[in-house]
XYZ file of C-alpha atoms in Angstrom:
779
model
C -78.005 -6.714 4.374
C -75.041 -8.487 2.797
C -71.565 -7.827 4.098
C -68.105 -8.643 2.483
C -64.703 -9.438 3.900
C -61.252 -9.230 2.485
C -58.119 -10.733 3.796
C -55.062 -8.671 4.235
C -54.420 -5.048 5.159
C -56.531 -2.279 3.676
C -58.851 -4.165 1.565
C -63.238 -5.585 2.172
C -68.580 -11.936 4.171
C -66.591 -13.134 1.376
C -65.687 -16.806 1.985
C -68.505 -17.647 -0.537
C -66.942 -15.427 -3.211
C -63.349 -16.406 -2.217
C -63.360 -19.441 -4.755
C -64.896 -17.240 -7.350
C -61.948 -14.663 -7.006
C -59.561 -17.606 -6.935
C -61.032 -18.904 -10.147
C -60.696 -15.453 -11.792
C -57.343 -14.908 -10.515
C -55.834 -18.232 -12.084
C -57.006 -20.755 -14.577
C -55.046 -23.339 -12.802
C -56.964 -22.980 -9.848
C -54.175 -21.524 -7.468
C -54.699 -18.163 -5.936
C -51.886 -15.720 -5.176
C -52.643 -12.942 -2.803
C -51.157 -10.126 -4.900
C -53.831 -7.609 -6.017
C -52.960 -5.814 -9.283
C -54.622 -3.077 -11.188
C -53.540 -2.684 -14.894
C -54.536 0.497 -16.771
C -55.083 0.322 -20.531
C -56.000 2.614 -23.328
C -59.687 2.064 -22.765
C -60.318 0.482 -19.237
C -58.705 -0.809 -16.199
C -58.107 -4.542 -15.416
C -58.497 -5.326 -11.597
C -57.967 -8.701 -10.034
C -55.356 -10.891 -8.595
C -52.174 -11.864 -10.387
C -51.868 -15.591 -11.204
C -48.939 -17.757 -10.124
C -47.346 -17.849 -13.684
C -49.132 -14.778 -15.166
C -46.856 -12.532 -17.446
C -47.318 -8.896 -16.745
C -47.689 -7.361 -20.318
C -47.679 -3.741 -19.353
C -45.458 -3.437 -16.260
C -45.208 0.305 -16.332
C -48.977 0.491 -16.231
C -49.566 -2.372 -13.686
C -49.826 -1.335 -10.003
C -49.311 -3.767 -7.155
C -47.695 -3.843 -3.687
C -49.106 -0.363 -2.799
C -50.535 -1.111 0.681
C -47.629 -0.027 2.489
C -47.602 3.441 0.947
C -50.694 4.544 2.933
C -50.101 7.205 5.555
C -46.626 8.129 4.300
C -45.204 11.257 2.701
C -43.314 10.950 -0.625
C -40.260 12.220 1.022
C -40.399 9.227 3.422
C -37.066 7.286 3.122
C -39.076 3.992 3.159
C -40.864 5.332 -0.090
C -37.680 6.417 -1.532
C -36.118 3.064 -1.090
C -39.345 1.110 -2.139
C -39.621 3.069 -5.442
C -36.403 1.661 -6.862
C -37.900 -1.800 -7.069
C -41.229 -0.798 -8.581
C -42.253 -1.290 -12.169
C -44.481 1.959 -12.113
C -43.680 5.480 -11.222
C -44.085 7.072 -7.859
C -44.623 10.848 -7.842
C -45.439 13.332 -5.176
C -48.944 14.706 -4.664
C -49.860 18.312 -3.923
C -50.435 17.476 -0.474
C -46.983 15.705 -0.062
C -48.381 12.232 -0.362
C -47.563 9.335 -2.631
C -49.060 9.546 -6.128
C -48.910 6.828 -8.848
C -48.461 7.941 -12.526
C -49.883 5.718 -15.249
C -51.214 6.004 -18.792
C -55.008 5.645 -18.935
C -57.110 6.314 -21.930
C -54.103 7.315 -23.916
C -53.433 10.114 -21.290
C -51.206 10.505 -18.382
C -53.086 10.332 -15.124
C -51.953 10.769 -11.468
C -53.753 8.658 -8.896
C -53.330 8.639 -5.001
C -52.741 5.530 -2.983
C -56.276 5.974 -1.595
C -57.759 6.058 -5.140
C -55.814 2.881 -6.156
C -57.016 1.065 -2.956
C -60.651 2.318 -3.668
C -60.311 0.772 -7.199
C -59.421 -2.584 -5.493
C -62.123 -2.503 -3.004
C -64.636 -1.731 -5.734
C -63.633 -4.667 -7.744
C -63.724 -6.874 -4.612
C -67.336 -5.563 -3.799
C -68.280 -6.308 -7.393
C -67.030 -9.927 -7.293
C -68.721 -10.594 -3.858
C -72.009 -9.292 -5.204
C -71.868 -11.256 -8.378
C -71.384 -14.416 -6.383
C -73.808 -13.701 -3.518
C -76.436 -12.513 -6.021
C -77.122 -9.543 -3.716
C -75.820 -6.186 -3.003
C -73.095 -5.694 -0.451
C -73.588 -2.698 1.796
C -70.905 -3.348 4.555
C -67.579 -4.801 4.961
C -64.999 -6.058 7.396
C -61.389 -5.310 6.686
C -58.643 -7.387 8.317
C -55.676 -5.517 9.889
C -52.414 -6.540 11.486
C -52.486 -8.012 14.950
C -51.263 -6.955 18.403
C -47.545 -7.579 17.807
C -45.984 -7.370 14.354
C -43.020 -6.281 12.091
C -44.162 -4.401 8.997
C -40.982 -5.211 7.345
C -40.848 -8.874 7.981
C -42.894 -10.905 5.444
C -42.679 -13.140 2.408
C -41.807 -10.065 0.067
C -38.778 -9.508 2.180
C -37.682 -13.253 1.775
C -38.205 -12.761 -1.985
C -36.050 -9.833 -2.199
C -33.107 -11.758 -0.623
C -33.334 -14.302 -3.362
C -33.617 -11.492 -6.043
C -30.633 -9.730 -4.755
C -28.559 -12.884 -4.687
C -29.434 -13.888 -8.239
C -29.105 -10.323 -9.629
C -25.475 -10.332 -8.478
C -24.856 -13.776 -9.744
C -26.370 -13.177 -13.270
C -24.218 -9.871 -13.412
C -21.023 -11.706 -12.772
C -21.949 -14.769 -14.753
C -23.711 -13.318 -17.739
C -22.905 -9.627 -17.530
C -26.662 -8.932 -17.378
C -28.083 -6.106 -15.035
C -31.520 -7.430 -14.284
C -32.497 -4.113 -12.527
C -32.026 -2.202 -15.710
C -34.933 -4.054 -17.403
C -38.283 -3.916 -15.219
C -39.828 -6.740 -17.235
C -36.765 -9.128 -16.602
C -36.740 -7.938 -12.896
C -40.530 -8.998 -12.606
C -39.808 -12.355 -14.100
C -37.117 -12.854 -11.710
C -39.351 -12.088 -8.697
C -41.795 -14.678 -9.948
C -39.241 -17.303 -10.392
C -37.604 -16.563 -6.998
C -41.056 -16.956 -5.212
C -41.600 -20.332 -6.926
C -38.095 -21.351 -5.829
C -38.869 -20.233 -2.262
C -41.912 -22.441 -2.029
C -40.001 -25.381 -3.499
C -37.338 -25.132 -1.029
C -39.879 -25.420 1.779
C -40.496 -29.181 0.785
C -37.121 -30.125 -0.697
C -33.687 -29.796 0.982
C -31.616 -30.578 -2.116
C -30.230 -28.205 -4.653
C -32.909 -26.787 -6.805
C -32.461 -25.119 -10.234
C -33.793 -21.645 -11.371
C -33.889 -21.336 -15.057
C -35.392 -18.488 -17.121
C -35.495 -18.714 -20.921
C -34.813 -15.467 -22.941
C -34.235 -13.380 -19.782
C -32.619 -10.558 -21.314
C -31.318 -9.928 -25.069
C -32.406 -13.557 -25.877
C -30.038 -14.916 -23.205
C -31.022 -17.874 -21.092
C -30.000 -17.880 -17.473
C -29.667 -20.379 -14.774
C -28.791 -20.744 -11.096
C -29.178 -23.146 -8.280
C -30.128 -22.783 -4.350
C -30.685 -25.277 -1.633
C -32.566 -24.728 1.712
C -29.307 -24.308 3.882
C -28.010 -21.604 1.508
C -31.349 -19.846 1.593
C -31.455 -19.946 5.434
C -28.025 -18.544 5.563
C -28.921 -15.704 2.987
C -32.022 -14.863 5.186
C -30.274 -15.083 8.686
C -31.025 -11.384 9.568
C -34.703 -11.888 8.886
C -34.963 -15.069 10.872
C -33.531 -13.262 13.794
C -36.268 -10.777 13.683
C -38.995 -13.456 14.236
C -38.734 -13.580 18.084
C -39.118 -9.822 18.806
C -42.883 -9.783 17.835
C -43.375 -12.972 19.849
C -41.793 -11.394 22.947
C -43.940 -8.351 22.393
C -47.008 -10.478 22.082
C -46.531 -12.183 25.435
C -45.705 -8.856 27.157
C -48.755 -7.158 25.813
C -51.083 -10.060 26.619
C -49.450 -10.628 30.054
C -48.944 -14.242 29.408
C -46.249 -16.668 29.915
C -44.958 -19.171 27.324
C -46.451 -22.096 29.531
C -49.897 -20.254 29.569
C -50.226 -20.870 25.746
C -51.807 -24.295 25.116
C -51.701 -24.389 21.350
C -50.084 -22.399 18.522
C -51.531 -22.091 15.021
C -49.794 -20.268 12.401
C -51.283 -18.966 9.037
C -49.845 -17.161 6.107
C -47.537 -18.380 3.293
C -44.233 -17.415 4.761
C -45.048 -19.511 8.013
C -44.601 -22.629 5.809
C -40.890 -21.855 5.540
C -39.188 -24.696 7.726
C -36.803 -22.234 9.315
C -39.581 -19.916 10.300
C -41.731 -22.802 11.841
C -38.658 -23.982 13.612
C -37.938 -20.578 15.162
C -41.736 -20.326 16.536
C -41.762 -23.883 17.737
C -38.486 -23.405 19.642
C -39.828 -20.032 21.218
C -43.068 -21.678 22.577
C -41.376 -25.025 23.298
C -44.165 -26.943 21.614
C -45.259 -28.290 18.308
C -47.173 -25.813 15.941
C -50.216 -26.567 14.017
C -50.591 -25.605 10.273
C -54.349 -27.121 9.819
C -55.843 -23.890 8.729
C -55.640 -23.073 4.986
C -52.973 -20.256 4.905
C -54.860 -18.038 2.382
C -58.523 -18.534 3.540
C -57.914 -18.336 7.411
C -58.194 -14.498 7.431
C -61.103 -14.413 4.977
C -62.895 -16.892 7.225
C -62.282 -14.860 10.294
C -63.633 -11.630 8.436
C -66.658 -13.657 7.302
C -67.317 -14.692 10.891
C -67.057 -11.035 12.135
C -69.510 -10.104 9.319
C -72.046 -12.663 10.550
C -71.755 -11.398 14.129
C -72.497 -7.920 12.890
C -75.157 -8.768 10.433
C -78.757 -9.026 11.613
C -79.386 -11.667 8.743
C -77.154 -14.322 10.638
C -77.472 -16.107 13.972
C -74.162 -17.150 15.476
C -73.014 -18.866 18.726
C -72.543 -16.093 21.384
C -69.063 -15.042 22.010
C -67.459 -11.698 22.208
C -64.308 -10.156 20.475
C -62.809 -7.157 22.100
C -60.722 -4.885 19.954
C -57.932 -2.890 21.487
C -56.227 0.336 20.786
C -52.650 -0.792 19.454
C -50.848 2.580 20.415
C -51.276 4.783 23.264
C -53.007 8.159 22.422
C -52.550 11.542 24.208
C -53.989 14.995 24.112
C -51.960 18.242 24.259
C -53.301 21.690 24.789
C -52.364 25.253 25.759
C -53.440 26.602 29.189
C -55.801 29.665 29.203
C -53.772 32.744 29.397
C -50.513 30.745 29.869
C -47.660 29.548 27.691
C -47.297 26.092 29.225
C -48.922 23.017 27.806
C -51.008 20.348 29.426
C -50.631 16.729 28.254
C -52.895 13.792 29.161
C -53.013 10.255 27.930
C -56.586 9.378 27.266
C -56.192 5.926 25.895
C -53.475 3.540 27.077
C -51.805 0.760 25.044
C -54.314 -2.053 24.232
C -57.183 -0.019 25.837
C -60.520 -1.666 24.876
C -62.337 -0.265 21.927
C -64.789 1.112 20.903
C -64.660 3.375 24.058
C -65.610 7.124 24.871
C -64.309 9.396 27.783
C -65.478 12.766 28.764
C -62.968 15.466 29.795
C -63.892 18.806 31.333
C -62.012 22.042 30.673
C -62.499 25.490 32.050
C -62.188 28.081 29.378
C -63.109 31.578 28.487
C -62.720 31.245 24.692
C -62.148 28.810 21.928
C -59.255 26.403 22.314
C -57.329 23.648 20.537
C -56.654 20.135 21.261
C -53.896 18.048 19.592
C -53.978 14.210 19.424
C -50.855 12.245 18.961
C -49.458 8.790 19.599
C -47.691 8.836 22.978
C -45.004 6.497 21.899
C -43.775 7.435 18.384
C -41.130 4.908 18.297
C -43.724 1.930 18.491
C -45.801 3.357 15.660
C -44.605 1.701 12.268
C -45.081 5.066 10.480
C -42.926 8.283 10.739
C -45.918 10.445 11.579
C -46.924 10.511 15.275
C -49.665 13.232 14.902
C -53.250 12.263 14.667
C -54.881 15.550 14.091
C -55.827 18.976 15.600
C -59.517 19.780 17.057
C -60.605 23.270 17.627
C -63.459 23.705 20.066
C -65.362 26.796 18.709
C -68.020 29.356 20.168
C -66.647 29.011 23.679
C -67.360 32.182 25.899
C -67.104 33.059 29.670
C -69.981 33.206 31.907
C -72.034 36.357 32.411
C -70.189 36.818 35.654
C -66.970 36.657 33.954
C -66.119 33.076 35.388
C -64.733 30.480 33.085
C -67.116 28.121 31.404
C -67.121 24.374 31.862
C -66.579 22.724 28.497
C -67.285 18.966 28.324
C -65.304 17.205 25.553
C -66.132 13.634 24.534
C -63.190 11.666 22.955
C -63.789 8.441 21.318
C -62.048 5.472 19.604
C -64.880 3.922 17.541
C -65.440 0.470 16.351
C -63.071 1.003 13.290
C -60.317 2.033 15.711
C -60.310 5.706 14.731
C -59.803 8.357 17.172
C -61.839 11.470 17.182
C -63.313 14.175 19.347
C -66.932 13.311 18.817
C -68.909 16.104 20.740
C -68.286 19.144 22.756
C -70.620 21.073 25.051
C -70.560 24.119 27.086
C -72.255 24.385 30.677
C -74.137 27.703 30.788
C -76.153 29.154 33.827
C -79.094 31.207 32.826
C -81.719 32.710 34.955
C -85.027 30.553 35.317
C -88.500 31.635 34.460
C -91.138 31.806 37.338
C -93.012 28.584 36.108
C -89.668 26.798 36.020
C -88.536 27.816 39.644
C -89.796 24.802 41.446
C -88.277 22.275 38.935
C -84.885 24.177 39.049
C -84.907 24.333 42.922
C -85.247 20.379 42.813
C -82.548 20.020 40.285
C -80.246 22.223 42.535
C -81.033 20.203 45.660
C -80.066 16.988 44.017
C -77.443 17.849 41.646
C -75.737 14.431 41.777
C -78.866 12.508 40.590
C -79.392 11.674 36.824
C -82.660 12.171 35.429
C -84.319 8.755 34.696
C -85.709 10.234 31.535
C -82.167 10.986 30.131
C -79.914 8.106 31.143
C -76.461 7.803 29.732
C -76.951 5.539 26.793
C -73.332 4.913 26.239
C -72.096 2.260 28.721
C -68.572 2.772 27.459
C -68.067 6.293 28.585
C -65.852 7.351 31.460
C -65.329 10.660 33.272
C -61.819 11.613 33.787
C -61.911 13.529 36.969
C -59.263 15.429 38.791
C -59.051 18.318 41.588
C -57.260 21.509 40.805
C -53.812 21.602 41.931
C -53.778 17.976 43.374
C -52.336 14.693 41.953
C -55.187 13.272 39.631
C -56.478 9.863 39.635
C -57.696 8.934 36.156
C -60.050 5.936 36.147
C -59.036 3.640 33.231
C -60.441 0.119 32.643
C -61.475 -0.116 36.320
C -58.101 0.773 37.773
C -56.627 3.872 39.327
C -53.436 4.952 37.537
C -51.466 8.042 38.574
C -51.040 10.689 35.799
C -48.955 13.819 35.538
C -50.189 16.922 37.217
C -52.799 18.443 34.788
C -53.652 21.952 34.027
C -55.920 23.598 36.788
C -58.579 23.855 33.964
C -58.971 20.131 33.820
C -61.546 19.771 36.598
C -64.153 17.420 37.971
C -67.864 17.821 38.209
C -68.486 14.710 40.418
C -65.720 15.626 42.954
C -67.438 18.954 43.628
C -70.801 17.263 44.383
C -70.079 16.573 47.990
C -69.043 20.157 48.774
C -72.528 21.465 47.811
C -73.936 18.684 50.320
C -71.774 20.145 53.120
C -72.775 23.538 52.449
C -76.471 22.638 52.798
C -75.796 20.864 56.040
C -74.168 24.083 57.701
C -77.217 26.249 56.666
C -79.548 24.087 58.756
C -79.043 25.840 62.052
C -78.777 29.421 60.480
C -81.584 31.833 59.994
C -83.006 31.941 56.449
C -81.089 34.248 54.121
C -82.617 36.406 51.347
C -84.127 34.458 48.423
C -81.499 34.111 45.590
C -82.575 34.214 41.933
C -83.186 30.827 40.505
C -80.480 29.645 38.071
C -80.977 26.949 35.212
C -77.995 25.104 33.925
C -78.122 23.967 30.255
C -75.607 22.345 27.977
C -74.919 24.271 24.742
C -73.591 22.085 21.887
C -70.250 23.440 20.528
C -69.071 23.066 16.818
C -65.683 21.237 16.394
C -63.270 21.817 13.538
C -61.155 18.755 12.840
C -58.016 18.754 10.888
C -56.832 15.177 10.684
C -53.319 14.251 9.363
C -53.528 12.782 5.748
C -57.405 13.311 5.700
C -58.905 14.061 2.352
C -60.795 17.391 2.207
C -64.412 17.198 1.115
C -63.686 18.802 -2.322
C -60.966 16.411 -3.015
C -62.975 13.463 -1.736
C -65.874 14.431 -3.966
C -63.641 14.826 -6.936
C -62.166 11.405 -6.287
C -65.676 9.812 -6.023
C -66.719 11.494 -9.382
C -63.501 10.218 -11.051
C -64.113 6.716 -9.796
C -67.712 6.855 -11.060
C -66.522 7.903 -14.541
C -63.952 5.114 -14.659
C -66.568 2.523 -13.519
C -68.866 3.664 -16.431
C -65.957 3.489 -18.925
C -65.061 -0.065 -17.641
C -68.698 -1.023 -17.948
C -68.779 0.275 -21.646
C -65.514 -1.371 -22.528
C -66.786 -4.644 -21.082
C -69.916 -4.433 -23.139
C -67.635 -3.725 -26.261
C -65.434 -6.677 -25.476
C -68.348 -8.916 -24.818
C -69.905 -8.055 -28.265
C -66.500 -8.761 -29.974
C -66.059 -12.081 -28.110
C -69.602 -13.074 -29.195
C -68.740 -12.758 -32.819
C -65.558 -14.724 -32.333
C -67.248 -17.495 -30.462
C -69.932 -17.784 -33.172
C -67.264 -18.082 -35.933
C -65.554 -20.853 -34.139
C -68.522 -22.758 -33.035
C -70.387 -22.676 -36.415
C -67.148 -23.515 -38.536
C -66.737 -26.636 -36.359
C -70.385 -27.635 -36.542
C -70.657 -27.018 -40.324
C -68.267 -29.891 -40.791
C -70.048 -31.950 -38.225
C -73.645 -32.156 -37.075
C -74.898 -29.197 -39.257
C -73.346 -30.383 -42.407
C -76.656 -32.212 -43.625
C -78.773 -29.293 -42.922
C -77.285 -26.927 -45.470
C -76.897 -27.240 -49.153
C -73.551 -27.581 -50.636
C -73.574 -24.066 -52.325
C -74.716 -22.130 -49.126
C -72.202 -24.433 -47.115
C -69.231 -23.069 -49.198
C -70.514 -19.525 -49.014
C -71.008 -19.588 -45.294
C -67.593 -21.019 -44.704
C -66.143 -18.336 -46.712
C -67.982 -15.693 -44.800
C -66.844 -17.012 -41.373
C -63.212 -17.023 -42.529
C -63.550 -13.310 -43.813
C -65.201 -12.362 -40.484
C -62.430 -14.087 -38.620
C -59.698 -12.110 -40.574
C -61.647 -8.907 -40.013
C -61.684 -9.503 -36.254
C -57.885 -9.592 -36.053
C -57.322 -6.758 -38.589
C -59.566 -3.713 -39.019
C -62.091 -5.068 -36.582
C -59.614 -5.199 -33.754
C -60.738 -2.027 -32.139
C -64.215 -1.230 -33.336
C -67.338 0.208 -31.568
C -69.623 -2.106 -29.927
C -72.352 -1.684 -32.698
C -69.934 -2.955 -35.430
C -69.732 -6.231 -33.720
C -73.451 -6.376 -33.195
C -73.993 -5.816 -36.821
C -71.359 -8.459 -37.716
C -73.102 -10.988 -35.539
C -76.528 -10.353 -37.037
C -75.118 -10.761 -40.414
C -73.779 -14.277 -39.518
C -76.968 -15.329 -37.591
C -79.162 -14.536 -40.655
C -77.452 -17.523 -42.452
C -76.667 -19.550 -39.397
C -79.908 -19.529 -37.369
C -81.990 -21.373 -40.086
C -79.335 -24.239 -40.193
C -79.310 -24.492 -36.319
C -83.254 -24.528 -36.342
C -83.292 -27.322 -38.945
C -80.934 -29.352 -36.839
C -82.798 -28.825 -33.635
C -86.254 -29.502 -35.346
C -84.883 -32.811 -36.937
C -83.989 -33.857 -33.373
C -87.137 -32.751 -31.594
C -89.809 -33.411 -34.251
C -89.757 -37.307 -34.066
C -90.298 -37.116 -30.317
C -93.206 -34.855 -30.565
C -94.725 -37.104 -33.248
C -94.396 -40.230 -31.058
C -95.933 -38.589 -28.164
C -98.825 -37.283 -30.258
C -99.420 -40.874 -31.668
C -99.480 -42.325 -28.227
C -102.170 -39.914 -27.112
C -104.298 -40.730 -30.213
C -103.945 -44.409 -29.591
C -104.962 -43.885 -25.986
C -108.144 -42.008 -26.878
C -108.982 -44.317 -29.762
C -108.908 -47.343 -27.373
C -111.200 -45.633 -24.944
C -113.665 -44.810 -27.649
C -113.475 -48.618 -28.935
C -114.053 -49.700 -25.330
C -117.151 -47.420 -25.065
C -118.593 -49.033 -28.166
C -117.970 -52.470 -26.789
C -120.163 -51.436 -23.667
C -117.208 -51.600 -21.336
C -118.690 -50.790 -17.822
C -115.746 -48.454 -17.159
C -117.238 -45.953 -19.597
C -120.923 -46.669 -19.566
C -121.668 -43.656 -17.534
C -120.473 -41.330 -20.238
C -122.890 -39.766 -22.560
C -122.804 -40.924 -26.141
C -122.770 -37.468 -27.529
C -119.665 -36.686 -25.515
C -117.919 -39.721 -26.579
C -118.599 -38.852 -30.196
C -116.869 -35.581 -29.633
C -113.815 -37.554 -28.594
C -113.977 -39.771 -31.708
C -114.296 -36.644 -33.905
C -111.223 -34.906 -32.316
C -109.075 -38.247 -32.592
C -109.891 -38.513 -36.319
C -109.148 -34.870 -37.101
C -105.794 -34.798 -35.328
C -104.984 -38.267 -36.790
C -105.641 -36.970 -40.194
C -103.602 -33.781 -39.653
C -100.695 -35.718 -38.281
C -100.718 -38.101 -41.389
C -100.727 -35.148 -43.823
C -97.936 -33.213 -42.223
C -95.821 -36.318 -41.785
C -96.262 -37.182 -45.488
C -95.399 -33.567 -46.507
C -92.242 -33.701 -44.209
C -91.179 -36.889 -45.742
C -90.936 -35.178 -49.126
C -88.577 -32.501 -47.671
C -84.876 -32.763 -47.667
C -82.869 -32.092 -44.436
C -81.431 -28.876 -45.863
C -85.076 -27.469 -46.404
C -87.090 -25.712 -43.831
C -89.502 -28.127 -41.993
C -93.205 -28.221 -42.959
C -94.131 -28.405 -39.180
C -92.106 -27.533 -36.140
C -92.040 -29.326 -32.928
C -93.776 -26.422 -31.190
C -96.829 -26.835 -33.374
C -96.899 -30.578 -32.631
C -96.782 -29.858 -29.021
C -99.548 -27.399 -29.355
C -101.685 -30.116 -31.186
C -101.130 -32.444 -28.344
C -102.337 -29.791 -25.776
C -105.442 -29.179 -28.047
C -106.155 -33.014 -28.148
C -105.930 -33.354 -24.290
C -108.039 -30.433 -23.623
C -110.936 -31.779 -25.872
C -110.721 -35.404 -24.868
C -109.418 -35.691 -21.165
C -112.380 -33.885 -19.469
C -114.808 -36.524 -21.181
C -112.898 -39.770 -20.585
C -112.001 -38.993 -16.996
C -115.552 -38.263 -15.941
C -116.256 -39.959 -12.571
C -118.999 -42.576 -12.110
C -122.036 -41.083 -10.196
C -122.205 -42.514 -6.562
C -125.096 -44.878 -5.682
C -126.641 -44.108 -2.380
C -127.799 -47.259 -0.210
C -131.574 -47.321 0.737
C -132.560 -46.276 4.211
C -134.863 -48.550 6.276
C -138.335 -46.766 6.820
C -140.213 -46.898 10.232
C -143.519 -48.643 10.124
C -146.351 -47.891 12.706
C -146.511 -51.572 13.884
C -143.114 -52.790 12.983
C -139.946 -52.724 15.036
C -138.291 -49.447 15.548
C -134.686 -50.301 14.627
C -133.627 -46.642 15.148
C -134.914 -46.633 18.610
C -133.170 -49.703 19.406
C -129.933 -48.221 18.047
C -130.455 -45.173 20.121
C -130.937 -47.362 23.390
C -127.798 -49.372 22.538
C -125.924 -46.152 22.149
C -127.441 -44.824 25.328
C -126.182 -47.957 27.109
C -122.750 -47.657 25.825
C -122.419 -44.014 26.906
C -123.640 -44.735 30.403
C -122.031 -42.460 32.877
C -120.963 -39.983 30.359
C -121.774 -36.450 31.027
C -124.157 -34.973 28.700
C -122.999 -31.953 26.711
C -123.962 -28.489 28.278
C -124.336 -25.250 26.435
C -124.931 -21.853 27.995
C -128.535 -21.197 28.538
C -129.817 -24.787 28.316
C -132.132 -26.238 30.640
C -132.798 -29.829 31.569
C -136.157 -30.145 33.282
C -136.038 -33.810 33.745
C -132.741 -33.975 35.657
C -132.899 -35.307 39.256
C -130.576 -32.581 40.562
C -132.105 -29.241 40.516
C -131.030 -25.831 41.697
C -133.278 -24.093 44.194
C -133.266 -20.220 43.649
C -134.780 -17.730 46.112
C -136.499 -14.927 44.210
C -137.277 -11.597 45.783
C-alpha cells in the first residue's frame, strides 16, 4: 500500500515526489507553494505556479481558495476576499461559495470542494507517476495548536500591494485594481521584493515594464519602511505564542529549542519577535517548504504496513471544545454537556446513557465559538430513531457513543437501546447467572475500544464526569443522563438484605438485550449523497477529457519534435544518407508541416497529427536506418571476422597435432572448418556488394543479419572446440595371495590413528565381539 502526503491545509508519502512536483512547477528549479487550476476550452491545467510565471487567463485561473472552505457566500470574509480575486465567486444553492469559470467553451459553476478535489487528484497522479505504484491513502497537514488564520505571507504581500497601488495612482494616474492582470503582476513583484528585503536592508527598486497602457512603473522600498508598513501584523505574532504556552502548560524556560519553518518566518522582523519572546536564538535549519511534507511522509510511514520506523507516538488533540445539547423528555428545558474538552486526546470515544420513551435529537456544537476561526459554531444534528418505552411503560436506556475519529471529525457513531424481554426456559439458568453478576463483563465479548469512557452521573446530584483520568465538575444534567455502573452496588445491597428473609415467590426470568438504533446525521456543510455522486461523476468526466486532450497534445508535440529534429540532422549527420533530390523535397515537406501546425493544424483531432507523423516517417525512417546501419555495420563485421580467425586458428592447430585438441574427433573438426569457410565466403560476398553501394542507398546487409550470422557460427563451432579432454584414471594396486596386503596395512594404520574413538552406532546394530555386553533377563 502506498501513501501520499501534501504540505499545507486541505491538500494529500510525498517527499519522493516533492522534487518531481517542484520540477513540474518551475523550469528554474524553484518551487512556490501556490496551487493553481487553470480552465481552458478543452481541458484543465493543474499544478503549482512558478515564481515568475505569467498567468495567461486570469479570469479562468483559480488559486488561494483554501480559506473558503466551511464558509457561506454571505460571510464578510468572503465578501472582502472576492475584491482581490481574478476569478468570480458566486453563491451556491446551499449558500456556500461557488467559483464560476469557462470550461469547454461553456460557463461552469464549481464548489470549493470540487476545486480542492481537482487539486488532490493532480497531486495523487504526480505521486503515483513518481512512485510507480498506486496511492491508496494520504496524510493531510493542518494548522497546529495555536495559530492566526489571518497572519501569513499573503497578508504581508497585501500590505506592499496596497502601498504601491496608492503610489502608482498618485504618481502615474493608474488604478492597478481596475485591471486584474496588472494587479496579479504587482502581487508577483511585491512578493519578490519582500524576499529580497529579507537579505538586504538598503533601498530596493520595484520595476514593472508595460504595467498598464504601455506605461512602465517603478518604486522603491527598504526593510525599515516595510516593517513600519506591517507594524500591525508584527504585533499579532505574540498572541499565538502566548496561546501555545497556555495550551501546552509550559513556561518559556521549559522550551529548550525553537525551530521555525515557513517562508514568512524568514522575515527578519518576524524572527526577531519570536527570538525575543522565547529569550533564545531560533533555528532555521529545516527547509521551509519541505519540512511539512517530510512530517507528513513520516506519518504515512507510521501508518503504512510497508514501512518500519522507530517506535514513537504522536497524540492528536481536539483543538476546540465540543458540547452536546438536547431537549428533556416532556420538558421545555435543554440539557447541555461538554463531551470533549479543549486539547482532548484523539481519536477517542465516550458512551452516554439517556432515559427516553421516544426518538430524540442531539445537537453538537463548539463550546467556545469565539475561539473557532469560522463564523459557524454548529457541527450537526443527530436524530436517534426507533426509541420506544419498555413494556411496563418505563423509560428505555439508550446508550449513545460519541467519537472524534483519527481524522479529527466528530460524530455519533452508534446508538443502542437496552430492552428487557422474557427469557425462554432453556435460557433461564444462564439469565439467572447474568442477573447475579451484573457488573461482570463477559470474557467472550470484551470492550475492544480502549479509548472509550463511560460518562456517569446520578439523577438529581452534581455529576462527576471522568475525562482524561481526572474528575471535573460539570453543570447539573438532565435526570435522563444516568449511570449504569453507579446502580450496580444497589443491586448487591438488595441481595444482602434478602439473605435472612423467607424465600419469595419465583419471579419470571428477564433477559436484557441491546437493540441497535439507526441515527440520522445532518452535518453542517456536509454534501448530500446525490450531490456527492454528481460531483464524483463530473470529476470522472473531466479526468477523461483531460486524458484525451493530453493524448491529442502529445500527438501534436510528436509531429513538431520530428520536424525540428530531422531538419537539423538533414543538414548534419543525415546529409550523406539521402540523395540531393530527396533532400530538397523532404526539407520542403518539413517546412510545410511546420506552417500547417501553426495555422490550420493548430487545433486538429489526434488522428490528424498521427497521419502527419506517419507521412513524414515514410521518408525519414529509411534515412535514419541508413545512418544507424552505417554506424553499426562495421562493428558487426569486425566481430564476425574475429570469430572466424579464432575458429580457423583452432582448426590449424588441430591439423598440426596440437595436444590441446587431439581428443577431438576429426569428423567434428571438419564440420568446424566447413562452417568457417561458408561464413567467410558469405562475409566476403556481402562486403564486396556493400562496397559498391553509396551511402544514400539501402544497405545490402544489416547489422542484425551479421549478428545472426555470428550466433549461427558460434552455435556450430563452440560445442566442438570446447570439448573437455577425457579423464585418465590411475591404476589400482591388486592384492596377491602371497604378496603384501597394502590395503590391510592402511586399515591397521587407520585404526591406530583412530584409537579411542567411539565407533558409530546405528539403531538395531549388534556388536558380538564387544567386551562390554548387556545382560537381559527373559521371562
